Coordinates of C-alpha atoms in Angstrom, one line a residue:
M724 CA 4.4 -56.6 95.2
P725 CA 7.9 -55.6 96.3
L726 CA 10.5 -55.3 93.6
D727 CA 13.4 -57.7 93.6
L728 CA 16.9 -56.4 93.7
E729 CA 17.4 -56.5 89.9
E730 CA 14.2 -54.6 89.2
Q731 CA 15.0 -52.0 92.0
E732 CA 18.4 -51.5 90.4
Q733 CA 16.8 -50.8 87.0
V734 CA 14.4 -48.3 88.6
D735 CA 17.2 -46.5 90.3
Q736 CA 19.2 -46.3 87.1
L737 CA 16.2 -44.9 85.2
K738 CA 15.7 -42.3 88.0
A739 CA 19.3 -41.4 87.8
F740 CA 19.2 -41.1 84.0
W741 CA 16.1 -38.9 84.2
Q742 CA 17.6 -36.6 86.8
K743 CA 20.7 -36.2 84.6
Y744 CA 19.0 -35.7 81.2
R745 CA 15.5 -34.5 81.9
N746 CA 16.3 -30.9 80.9
V747 CA 17.7 -32.2 77.5
I748 CA 14.8 -34.6 77.0
T749 CA 12.2 -31.9 77.9
G750 CA 13.9 -29.4 75.6
V751 CA 14.0 -31.8 72.6
V752 CA 10.3 -32.7 73.1
T753 CA 9.4 -29.0 73.4
V754 CA 11.3 -28.2 70.2
A755 CA 9.6 -31.1 68.4
L756 CA 6.2 -29.9 69.6
F757 CA 6.9 -26.3 68.5
A758 CA 8.1 -27.5 65.1
Y759 CA 5.0 -29.6 64.6
A760 CA 2.8 -26.7 65.7
G761 CA 4.7 -24.4 63.4
Y762 CA 4.4 -26.8 60.4
S763 CA 0.7 -27.3 61.0
G764 CA 0.2 -23.5 61.3
Y765 CA 2.2 -22.9 58.1
Q766 CA 0.1 -25.5 56.2
W767 CA -3.0 -23.8 57.4
W768 CA -1.6 -20.4 56.5
K769 CA -0.7 -21.6 53.0
T770 CA -4.2 -23.0 52.5
S771 CA -5.8 -19.9 53.8
Q772 CA -3.6 -17.7 51.6
A773 CA -4.3 -19.8 48.5
A774 CA -8.1 -19.6 49.1
A775 CA -8.0 -15.8 49.6
A776 CA -5.8 -15.3 46.5
S777 CA -8.1 -17.5 44.5
Q778 CA -11.1 -15.3 45.4
L779 CA -9.2 -12.2 44.4
Y780 CA -8.1 -13.7 41.2
E781 CA -11.7 -14.6 40.4
T782 CA -12.5 -10.9 41.0
M783 CA -9.8 -10.0 38.4
V784 CA -11.2 -12.5 35.9
A785 CA -14.7 -11.0 36.3
A786 CA -13.2 -7.5 35.8
I787 CA -11.5 -8.7 32.6
G788 CA -14.9 -10.1 31.4
N789 CA -16.5 -6.7 32.1
G790 CA -13.7 -4.8 30.3
D791 CA -12.8 -3.0 33.5
K792 CA -9.1 -2.4 33.0
D793 CA -8.6 -0.3 36.2
L794 CA -10.2 -3.0 38.5
T795 CA -8.2 -5.7 36.7
L796 CA -4.9 -4.0 37.3
R797 CA -5.9 -3.1 40.9
A798 CA -6.6 -6.7 41.6
A799 CA -3.3 -7.7 40.1
D800 CA -1.5 -5.1 42.4
D801 CA -3.4 -6.4 45.4
L802 CA -2.4 -10.0 44.6
Q803 CA 1.3 -8.9 44.4
K804 CA 1.1 -7.1 47.7
Q805 CA -1.0 -9.4 49.8
Y806 CA -0.5 -12.9 48.3
G807 CA 2.9 -12.6 46.5
G808 CA 3.9 -16.1 47.5
T809 CA 1.0 -17.8 45.7
P810 CA 1.0 -18.8 42.0
Y811 CA -2.1 -16.5 41.6
A812 CA 0.1 -13.4 42.0
A813 CA 2.4 -14.4 39.2
M814 CA -0.4 -15.5 37.0
S815 CA -2.3 -12.3 37.5
S816 CA 0.8 -10.3 36.8
L817 CA 1.3 -12.0 33.4
V818 CA -2.3 -11.2 32.6
A819 CA -2.0 -7.6 33.8
A820 CA 1.1 -7.2 31.7
R821 CA -0.7 -8.2 28.6
I822 CA -3.7 -5.9 29.4
A823 CA -1.3 -2.9 30.1
L824 CA 0.5 -3.6 26.9
D825 CA -2.7 -3.7 24.8
A826 CA -3.6 -0.4 26.4
G827 CA -0.4 1.1 25.1
D828 CA 1.4 1.3 28.5
S829 CA 4.6 -0.7 27.8
A830 CA 6.4 0.6 30.9
K831 CA 3.6 -0.6 33.2
S832 CA 3.5 -3.9 31.4
M833 CA 7.2 -4.4 31.9
D834 CA 6.8 -3.6 35.6
Y835 CA 4.4 -6.4 36.0
L836 CA 6.7 -8.8 34.1
R837 CA 9.7 -7.7 36.2
W838 CA 7.8 -8.5 39.4
A839 CA 6.8 -11.9 38.1
A840 CA 10.3 -12.6 36.8
K841 CA 11.6 -11.9 40.3
N842 CA 8.9 -13.3 42.6
A843 CA 7.0 -16.1 40.7
S844 CA 7.0 -19.3 42.8
D845 CA 6.0 -21.4 39.9
K846 CA 8.9 -22.1 37.4
A847 CA 6.6 -22.0 34.4
Y848 CA 5.3 -18.6 35.3
L849 CA 8.8 -17.5 36.1
A850 CA 10.1 -18.6 32.7
L851 CA 7.2 -17.0 30.8
A852 CA 7.7 -13.7 32.7
K853 CA 11.4 -13.6 31.8
L854 CA 10.9 -14.5 28.2
R855 CA 8.1 -12.0 27.7
L856 CA 10.0 -9.3 29.5
A857 CA 13.1 -10.0 27.3
A858 CA 10.8 -9.9 24.2
Q859 CA 9.4 -6.5 25.1
L860 CA 12.8 -5.1 26.0
I861 CA 14.2 -6.2 22.6
E862 CA 11.2 -4.6 20.9
V863 CA 11.9 -1.3 22.6
G864 CA 15.5 -1.7 21.5
S865 CA 17.3 1.0 23.4
D866 CA 20.8 0.3 24.6
K867 CA 19.6 0.1 28.2
D868 CA 16.8 -2.2 27.3
L869 CA 19.1 -4.5 25.3
V870 CA 21.5 -4.7 28.2
E871 CA 18.6 -5.8 30.5
A872 CA 17.4 -8.3 28.0
D873 CA 20.9 -9.7 27.7
A874 CA 21.2 -10.1 31.4
I875 CA 17.9 -12.2 31.4
L876 CA 19.0 -14.3 28.5
S877 CA 22.4 -14.9 30.0
E878 CA 20.8 -16.7 32.9
K879 CA 20.6 -20.5 32.8
P880 CA 17.4 -21.4 30.9
I881 CA 14.6 -22.8 33.1
T882 CA 14.2 -26.5 32.4
G883 CA 11.7 -27.1 29.6
F884 CA 12.1 -23.6 28.1
E885 CA 15.6 -24.0 26.5
A886 CA 14.2 -23.7 23.0
L887 CA 12.4 -20.5 23.7
W888 CA 15.5 -19.1 25.5
S889 CA 17.6 -19.8 22.3
E890 CA 14.9 -18.3 20.1
R891 CA 14.7 -15.1 22.2
R892 CA 18.5 -14.9 22.1
G893 CA 18.2 -15.0 18.3
D894 CA 15.7 -12.1 18.5
W895 CA 18.3 -10.2 20.6
Y896 CA 21.0 -10.7 18.0
L897 CA 18.6 -9.8 15.1
A898 CA 17.7 -6.5 16.8
Q899 CA 21.3 -5.6 16.5
K900 CA 21.6 -6.8 12.9
K901 CA 23.9 -9.7 13.9
I902 CA 22.5 -12.0 11.3
S903 CA 25.0 -14.8 11.7
E904 CA 24.6 -15.0 15.4
A905 CA 20.8 -14.8 15.1
K906 CA 20.9 -17.7 12.6
T907 CA 23.0 -19.8 15.0
S908 CA 20.6 -19.2 17.9
Y909 CA 17.5 -19.9 15.8
E910 CA 19.0 -23.2 14.5
A911 CA 19.8 -24.2 18.1
A912 CA 16.2 -23.4 19.0
W913 CA 14.8 -25.4 16.1
K914 CA 16.8 -28.4 17.2
Q915 CA 15.6 -28.0 20.8
L916 CA 12.0 -27.7 19.6
N917 CA 12.3 -30.9 17.7
D918 CA 13.6 -32.6 20.9
A919 CA 10.7 -31.2 22.9
K920 CA 7.6 -32.6 21.2
E921 CA 5.2 -31.0 23.6
F922 CA 5.6 -27.5 22.1
P923 CA 2.6 -26.4 20.0
E924 CA 2.8 -26.3 16.2
E925 CA 2.3 -22.5 16.2
A926 CA 5.7 -22.2 18.0
R927 CA 7.4 -24.2 15.3
R928 CA 5.8 -22.1 12.5
L929 CA 6.9 -18.8 14.1
L930 CA 10.4 -20.0 14.6
K931 CA 10.5 -21.3 11.0
V932 CA 9.6 -17.9 9.7
K933 CA 12.4 -16.3 11.7
L934 CA 14.9 -19.0 10.6
D935 CA 14.0 -18.5 6.9
A936 CA 14.4 -14.7 7.4
V937 CA 18.0 -15.1 8.3
G938 CA 18.8 -17.7 5.7
G939 CA 18.7 -20.7 8.0
V940 CA 17.6 -24.2 7.1
A941 CA 15.2 -26.1 9.4
Q942 CA 16.3 -29.7 9.8

């Protein structure tokens, strides 16, 4: 059926529009397709990485159960190198740090904590790594270690860990025999703990002991 004049005019306009903008339209569609393909590929890669990391973490857990320290630490190292973007890498580093510390290797323990404190993708693991690293640095207590601990504790506390940040700052002051400043930090931590009901009772008892030691009053 032949087109009437109005329809023919619309067809001609559409052809003219396509001739003028086809490169732009094709480019936009191509970019969109590549973006979708990239996103799909990234999601597949993330799933694949997580699955592989999970298997390696299970190997680490089995090694812990068998008391194989070398295999445990090697699995943690592999998780850092191969699957550093997954939560398993930070989780394994925290575990490896404890195992290294229990074995008397404080330096290696802190290396694991430094890695997690820098690379953990999960905020909870990031906070735990920073707090545990600060605690070990304070315990060692050299000027260099106290400076590193101070740098960590000077960062903005990770949400949900404000009380522990204040408590660790109190530990930092106490290590330098700054009793008044330690008391202020412990009191701040106690108030924050009372505002954060999800913290376990053990955390409150430990903080209470520290607070009593510097002459503070829990309220």
